[in-house]
Amino acid sequence: MADEDPMAYLNAMKAKMAHMEELQTVGDEALAAAANAKESMERIDAMLSEPAETKQSSSSSNKPPPGLKPDEEVEWWNRRIAALSGDVVPDAKHGNNSQSDYDGDKHQSQKAYKSYKK
């Protein structure tokens, strides 16, 4: 150790610390992805455990009501697609949809977790 260059040792330790920081970042991202997957699975489980009556009533609305005019039927299908895909009509206050809300919540959760870890 007495023969080693102290600067070489210092540079090696700096590189090692930088690598450890990168590993911490990857670990944080993996943890956030796992939490996101867990939340998604919980939502899916909740949907699958709905009572049978709810599922039957939604399956009966797979066809538009008889007697609709063509324009009314198009509007019915647009509402049905929006309901099934989870699209939300932008509200006047925020002007955003459910996906951007989700992205914002995810970003804030990651920031909060990282600040908690420090």
N, CA and C of each residue as an Amber inpcrd file, in Angstrom:
protein
   354
   0.8240000  -1.1860000   0.0000000   0.0000000   0.0000000   0.0000000
   0.8690000   1.2500000   0.0000000   2.0110000   1.1910000   0.6380000
   2.8950000   2.3520000   0.7010000   3.4330000   2.7050000  -0.6760000
   3.5600000   1.7150000  -1.5650000   4.0860000   1.9570000  -2.8940000
   3.0000000   2.4240000  -3.8720000   1.7170000   2.2890000  -3.5310000
   0.6380000   2.6620000  -4.4420000   0.4740000   4.1710000  -4.5080000
   0.0390000   4.6250000  -5.6600000  -0.2400000   6.0490000  -5.8610000
  -1.5510000   6.3900000  -5.1670000  -1.5460000   7.3400000  -4.2320000
  -2.7870000   7.6840000  -3.5230000  -3.8710000   8.2010000  -4.4730000
  -3.4970000   8.8750000  -5.5370000  -4.4820000   9.3930000  -6.4840000
  -5.1490000   8.2500000  -7.2680000  -4.3760000   7.2170000  -7.5770000
  -4.9470000   6.0680000  -8.2760000  -5.9880000   5.3930000  -7.3870000
  -5.6670000   5.2660000  -6.1100000  -6.6130000   4.6700000  -5.1600000
  -7.8710000   5.5400000  -5.0720000  -7.6930000   6.8510000  -4.9820000
  -8.8230000   7.7830000  -4.8990000  -9.6890000   7.7000000  -6.1540000
  -9.0700000   7.6720000  -7.3210000  -9.8270000   7.5550000  -8.5680000
 -10.5820000   6.2370000  -8.6460000  -9.9660000   5.1620000  -8.1810000
 -10.6320000   3.8630000  -8.1740000 -11.8480000   3.8860000  -7.2430000
 -11.7100000   4.5270000  -6.0970000 -12.8330000   4.6130000  -5.1570000
 -13.9510000   5.4940000  -5.7180000 -13.5960000   6.5800000  -6.4260000
 -14.6080000   7.4330000  -7.0510000 -15.3830000   6.6500000  -8.1080000
 -14.6720000   5.8500000  -8.8950000 -15.3400000   5.0410000  -9.9140000
 -16.2650000   4.0190000  -9.2630000 -15.7970000   3.4280000  -8.1760000
 -16.6120000   2.4390000  -7.4560000 -17.8760000   3.0970000  -6.8860000
 -17.7490000   4.3080000  -6.3390000 -18.9080000   5.0230000  -5.7910000
 -19.8870000   5.4040000  -6.9030000 -19.3680000   5.8170000  -8.0500000
 -20.2400000   6.1600000  -9.1790000 -21.0170000   4.9290000  -9.6290000
 -20.3520000   3.7930000  -9.6650000 -21.0210000   2.5490000 -10.0530000
 -22.1010000   2.1880000  -9.0330000 -21.8150000   2.3770000  -7.7620000
 -22.8030000   2.0790000  -6.7170000 -24.0210000   2.9970000  -6.8350000
 -23.7950000   4.2580000  -7.2060000 -24.9170000   5.1840000  -7.3960000
 -25.7770000   4.7430000  -8.5720000 -25.1230000   4.2750000  -9.6390000
 -25.8820000   3.7720000 -10.7940000 -26.7120000   2.5600000 -10.3960000
 -26.1350000   1.6790000  -9.6060000 -26.8700000   0.4970000  -9.1490000
 -28.0540000   0.9030000  -8.2740000 -27.8700000   1.9210000  -7.4560000
 -28.9650000   2.3990000  -6.6060000 -30.1010000   2.9440000  -7.4660000
 -29.7670000   3.6790000  -8.5180000 -30.7760000   4.2240000  -9.4200000
 -31.5520000   3.0980000 -10.0980000 -30.8400000   2.0910000 -10.5850000
 -31.4920000   0.9490000 -11.2250000 -32.3880000   0.2320000 -10.2190000
 -31.9050000   0.0770000  -9.0010000 -32.7030000  -0.5660000  -7.9600000
 -33.9590000   0.2120000  -7.6400000 -33.8330000   1.5360000  -7.5710000
 -35.0040000   2.3830000  -7.3110000 -36.0340000   2.2560000  -8.4250000
 -35.5370000   2.2370000  -9.6730000 -36.4550000   2.1000000 -10.8080000
 -37.1370000   0.7380000 -10.8020000 -36.4000000  -0.3050000 -10.4470000
 -36.9920000  -1.6420000 -10.3810000 -38.0460000  -1.7080000  -9.2830000
 -37.7650000  -1.0750000  -8.1640000 -38.7250000  -1.0550000  -7.0610000
 -39.9970000  -0.3090000  -7.4520000 -39.8420000   0.8120000  -8.1550000
 -41.0040000   1.5710000  -8.6100000 -41.8160000   0.7510000  -9.6200000
 -41.1260000   0.0340000 -10.5140000 -41.8330000  -0.8030000 -11.4920000
 -42.5830000  -1.9290000 -10.7960000 -41.9740000  -2.5080000  -9.7680000
 -42.6430000  -3.5770000  -9.0190000 -43.8730000  -3.0480000  -8.2940000
 -43.7690000  -1.8560000  -7.7220000 -44.9200000  -1.2580000  -7.0410000
 -46.0370000  -0.9660000  -8.0390000 -45.6690000  -0.4940000  -9.2150000
 -46.6470000  -0.2230000 -10.2640000 -47.3330000  -1.5190000 -10.6960000
 -46.5510000  -2.5790000 -10.8740000 -47.1230000  -3.8720000 -11.2620000
 -48.0640000  -4.3960000 -10.1750000 -47.6770000  -4.2160000  -8.9210000
 -48.5210000  -4.6720000  -7.8120000 -49.8560000  -3.9260000  -7.8060000
 -49.8060000  -2.6050000  -8.0090000 -51.0430000  -1.8190000  -8.0540000
 -51.9260000  -2.2590000  -9.2160000 -51.3020000  -2.5310000 -10.3610000
 -52.0730000  -2.9830000 -11.5250000 -52.7290000  -4.3290000 -11.2450000
 -51.9950000  -5.2350000 -10.6410000 -52.5470000  -6.5560000 -10.3220000
 -53.6980000  -6.4350000  -9.3280000 -53.5720000  -5.5310000  -8.3620000
 -54.6550000  -5.3420000  -7.3980000 -55.9140000  -4.8080000  -8.0940000
 -55.7170000  -3.8810000  -9.0550000 -56.8800000  -3.3680000  -9.7990000
 -57.5170000  -4.4780000 -10.6300000 -56.6900000  -5.3000000 -11.2600000
 -57.2100000  -6.4070000 -12.0650000 -57.9540000  -7.3940000 -11.1810000
 -57.3720000  -7.7440000 -10.0340000 -58.0440000  -8.6550000  -9.1050000
 -59.3860000  -8.0970000  -8.6550000 -59.4340000  -6.7900000  -8.4050000
 -60.6960000  -6.1670000  -7.9850000 -61.7290000  -6.2560000  -9.1010000
 -61.2910000  -6.0640000 -10.3470000 -62.2250000  -6.1630000 -11.4710000
 -62.7280000  -7.5960000 -11.6400000 -61.8290000  -8.5570000 -11.4540000
 -62.2170000  -9.9560000 -11.6260000 -63.1270000 -10.4410000 -10.5090000
 -63.0520000  -9.8210000  -9.3530000 -63.8760000 -10.2740000  -8.2350000
 -65.2050000  -9.5260000  -8.1520000 -65.5740000  -8.7860000  -9.2120000
 -66.8750000  -8.1180000  -9.2390000 -67.9870000  -9.1520000  -9.1390000
 -69.1030000  -8.7760000  -8.5390000 -70.2350000  -9.6990000  -8.4820000
 -70.7270000 -10.0480000  -9.8930000 -71.3230000 -11.2210000 -10.0360000
 -71.7760000 -11.7090000 -11.3420000 -72.8400000 -10.7910000 -11.9470000
 -73.6980000 -10.1830000 -11.1110000 -74.7440000  -9.3180000 -11.6380000
 -74.1370000  -8.1340000 -12.3900000 -73.0700000  -7.5750000 -11.8610000
 -72.4310000  -6.4270000 -12.5040000 -71.8830000  -6.8300000 -13.8600000
 -71.2690000  -7.9940000 -13.9440000 -70.7050000  -8.4520000 -15.2080000
 -71.8100000  -8.7170000 -16.2310000 -72.9270000  -9.2890000 -15.7720000
 -74.0200000  -9.5710000 -16.6970000 -74.6320000  -8.2930000 -17.2310000
 -74.7890000  -7.2860000 -16.3770000 -75.4100000  -6.0490000 -16.8360000
 -74.5090000  -5.3320000 -17.8320000 -73.1750000  -5.4340000 -17.6510000
 -72.2930000  -4.7660000 -18.6080000 -72.2330000  -5.5460000 -19.9140000
 -72.3710000  -6.8760000 -19.8670000 -72.3150000  -7.6360000 -21.1130000
 -73.5760000  -7.4360000 -21.9490000 -74.6870000  -7.0780000 -21.3010000
 -75.9100000  -6.8520000 -22.0620000 -75.8450000  -5.5440000 -22.8440000
 -74.8890000  -4.6880000 -22.5210000 -74.7840000  -3.4180000 -23.2390000
 -73.7360000  -3.4860000 -24.3440000 -73.4480000  -4.6910000 -24.8510000
 -72.4900000  -4.8440000 -25.9400000 -73.1000000  -4.5100000 -27.2970000
 -74.4000000  -4.3150000 -27.3280000 -75.0700000  -3.9510000 -28.5800000
 -75.8670000  -2.6810000 -28.3280000 -75.9120000  -1.7950000 -29.3190000
 -76.6900000  -0.5650000 -29.1180000 -78.1780000  -0.8790000 -29.0280000
 -78.9050000  -0.0400000 -28.3280000 -80.3480000  -0.2560000 -28.2370000
 -80.9820000  -0.1860000 -29.6280000 -82.0010000  -0.9740000 -29.8600000
 -82.6460000  -0.9460000 -31.1740000 -83.3430000   0.3920000 -31.4100000
 -83.4360000   0.7800000 -32.6810000 -84.1750000   1.9780000 -33.0560000
 -83.3590000   3.2630000 -33.0310000 -82.0460000   3.1690000 -32.8280000
 -81.2390000   4.3910000 -32.8400000 -81.0180000   4.8740000 -34.2730000
 -80.9670000   6.1840000 -34.4240000 -80.6090000   6.7570000 -35.7140000
 -79.1070000   6.5300000 -35.9170000 -78.6270000   6.5500000 -37.1560000
 -77.2000000   6.2950000 -37.4040000 -76.2580000   7.1880000 -36.5900000
 -76.5610000   8.4760000 -36.4980000 -75.7120000   9.3800000 -35.7180000
 -75.7510000   9.0300000 -34.2360000 -76.9170000   8.6490000 -33.7330000
 -77.0490000   8.2560000 -32.3350000 -76.2620000   6.9810000 -32.0570000
 -76.2940000   6.0470000 -33.0240000 -75.5570000   4.8020000 -32.8470000
 -74.0440000   5.0540000 -32.8130000 -73.5870000   5.9560000 -33.6790000
 -72.1590000   6.3110000 -33.6640000 -71.7790000   6.8920000 -32.3150000
 -72.5960000   7.7770000 -31.7950000 -72.3310000   8.3690000 -30.4770000
 -72.3510000   7.2970000 -29.3880000 -73.2900000   6.3500000 -29.4840000
 -73.3700000   5.2710000 -28.5020000 -72.0730000   4.4560000 -28.5270000
 -71.6100000   4.1190000 -29.7470000 -70.3710000   3.3380000 -29.8530000
 -69.1740000   4.1320000 -29.3410000 -69.1170000   5.4170000 -29.5860000
 -68.0170000   6.2420000 -29.0670000 -67.9920000   6.2370000 -27.5440000
 -69.1790000   6.3670000 -26.9320000 -69.2440000   6.3190000 -25.4690000
 -68.8580000   4.9460000 -24.9450000 -69.3040000   3.8950000 -25.6450000
 -68.9950000   2.5290000 -25.2240000 -67.4890000   2.2660000 -25.3000000
 -66.8580000   2.6810000 -26.3830000 -65.4110000   2.4980000 -26.5390000
 -64.6600000   3.2750000 -25.4620000 -65.0880000   4.5000000 -25.2080000
 -64.4420000   5.3070000 -24.1690000 -64.5640000   4.6340000 -22.8070000
 -65.7490000   4.0720000 -22.5270000 -65.9500000   3.4120000 -21.2410000
 -65.0710000   2.1670000 -21.1130000 -64.9540000   1.4020000 -22.1840000
 -64.1540000   0.1770000 -22.1280000 -62.6570000   0.4510000 -22.1020000
 -62.2210000   1.5080000 -22.7690000 -60.7910000   1.7880000 -22.8270000
 -60.3190000   2.6290000 -21.6580000 -61.2230000   3.1120000 -20.8570000
 -60.8470000   3.8840000 -19.6900000 -60.5450000   5.3370000 -20.0010000
 -60.8440000   5.7800000 -21.2310000 -60.6220000   7.1760000 -21.5650000
 -61.5500000   8.0450000 -20.7260000 -61.0360000   9.1840000 -20.3360000
 -61.8170000  10.1220000 -19.5530000 -61.9330000  11.3950000 -20.3570000
 -63.1160000  11.9510000 -20.3710000 -63.3070000  13.2260000 -21.0480000
 -62.4970000  14.2590000 -20.2750000 -61.6750000  15.0570000 -20.9550000
 -60.8720000  16.0460000 -20.2310000 -61.7760000  16.9640000 -19.4270000
 -61.3990000  17.1720000 -18.1560000 -62.2240000  18.0650000 -17.3660000
 -61.7370000  19.5020000 -17.5440000 -62.6360000  20.4260000 -17.3320000
 -62.3360000  21.8320000 -17.6010000 -61.2490000  22.3530000 -16.6680000
 -61.1790000  21.8120000 -15.4600000 -60.2240000  22.3180000 -14.4810000
 -58.7920000  21.9630000 -14.8540000 -58.5470000  20.6840000 -15.2090000
 -57.1870000  20.2410000 -15.4700000 -56.8860000  20.0400000 -16.9470000
 -57.8880000  19.7010000 -17.7290000 -57.6880000  19.5070000 -19.1500000
 -56.7990000  18.3280000 -19.4730000 -56.8080000  17.3160000 -18.6110000
 -55.9850000  16.1520000 -18.9060000 -56.8060000  14.8900000 -18.7630000
 -56.2320000  13.7750000 -19.1860000 -56.9660000  12.5160000 -19.1330000
 -56.3550000  11.5880000 -18.1070000 -56.9090000  10.4100000 -18.0080000
 -56.4860000   9.4790000 -16.9790000 -55.0430000   9.0360000 -17.1620000
 -54.5560000   8.8760000 -18.3840000 -53.1780000   8.4260000 -18.5830000
 -52.1900000   9.4710000 -18.0930000 -52.4330000  10.7510000 -18.3950000
 -51.4980000  11.7680000 -17.9280000 -51.5760000  11.9040000 -16.4140000
 -52.7570000  11.7150000 -15.8340000 -52.8540000  11.7110000 -14.3790000
 -52.0140000  10.5810000 -13.8130000 -52.1010000   9.4130000 -14.4350000
 -51.3480000   8.2680000 -13.9700000 -49.8520000   8.5290000 -14.0770000
 -49.4090000   9.0830000 -15.2150000 -47.9920000   9.3730000 -15.3950000
 -47.5070000  10.3670000 -14.3480000 -48.3150000  11.3870000 -14.0720000
 -47.9340000  12.3740000 -13.0620000 -47.8580000  11.7590000 -11.6830000
 -48.8370000  10.9130000 -11.3320000 -48.8160000  10.2450000 -10.0390000
 -47.6040000   9.3420000  -9.9220000 -47.2760000   8.6320000 -10.9990000
 -46.1340000   7.7230000 -10.9840000 -44.8540000   8.5270000 -10.7620000
 -44.7310000   9.6490000 -11.4560000 -43.5340000  10.4780000 -11.3220000
 -43.4160000  11.0030000  -9.8990000 -44.5320000  11.4710000  -9.3180000
 -44.4890000  11.9850000  -7.9570000 -44.1600000  10.8810000  -6.9670000
 -44.6680000   9.6800000  -7.1840000 -44.3680000   8.5620000  -6.2960000
 -42.8840000   8.2410000  -6.3320000 -42.3090000   8.2560000  -7.5250000
 -40.8850000   7.9670000  -7.6440000 -40.0600000   9.0420000  -6.9450000
 -40.4400000  10.3130000  -7.1090000 -39.7120000  11.3950000  -6.4390000
 -39.8180000  11.2470000  -4.9210000 -41.0050000  10.9290000  -4.4370000
 -41.1980000  10.7940000  -2.9900000 -40.3790000   9.6310000  -2.4630000
 -40.3490000   8.5350000  -3.1880000 -39.5890000   7.3740000  -2.7470000
 -38.1070000   7.6950000  -2.7050000 -37.5970000   8.3690000  -3.7510000
 -36.1740000   8.6980000  -3.7830000 -35.8070000   9.6460000  -2.6360000
 -36.6820000  10.6130000  -2.3430000 -36.3700000  11.5180000  -1.2440000
 -36.4500000  10.7840000   0.0980000 -37.3030000   9.7920000   0.1960000
 -37.4100000   8.9950000   1.4180000 -36.1510000   8.1580000   1.6210000
 -35.6120000   7.6050000   0.5180000 -34.4240000   6.7520000   0.5930000
 -33.1910000   7.5310000   1.0190000 -33.1600000   8.8310000   0.7650000
 -31.9630000   9.6400000   1.1020000 -31.9260000   9.8640000   2.5540000
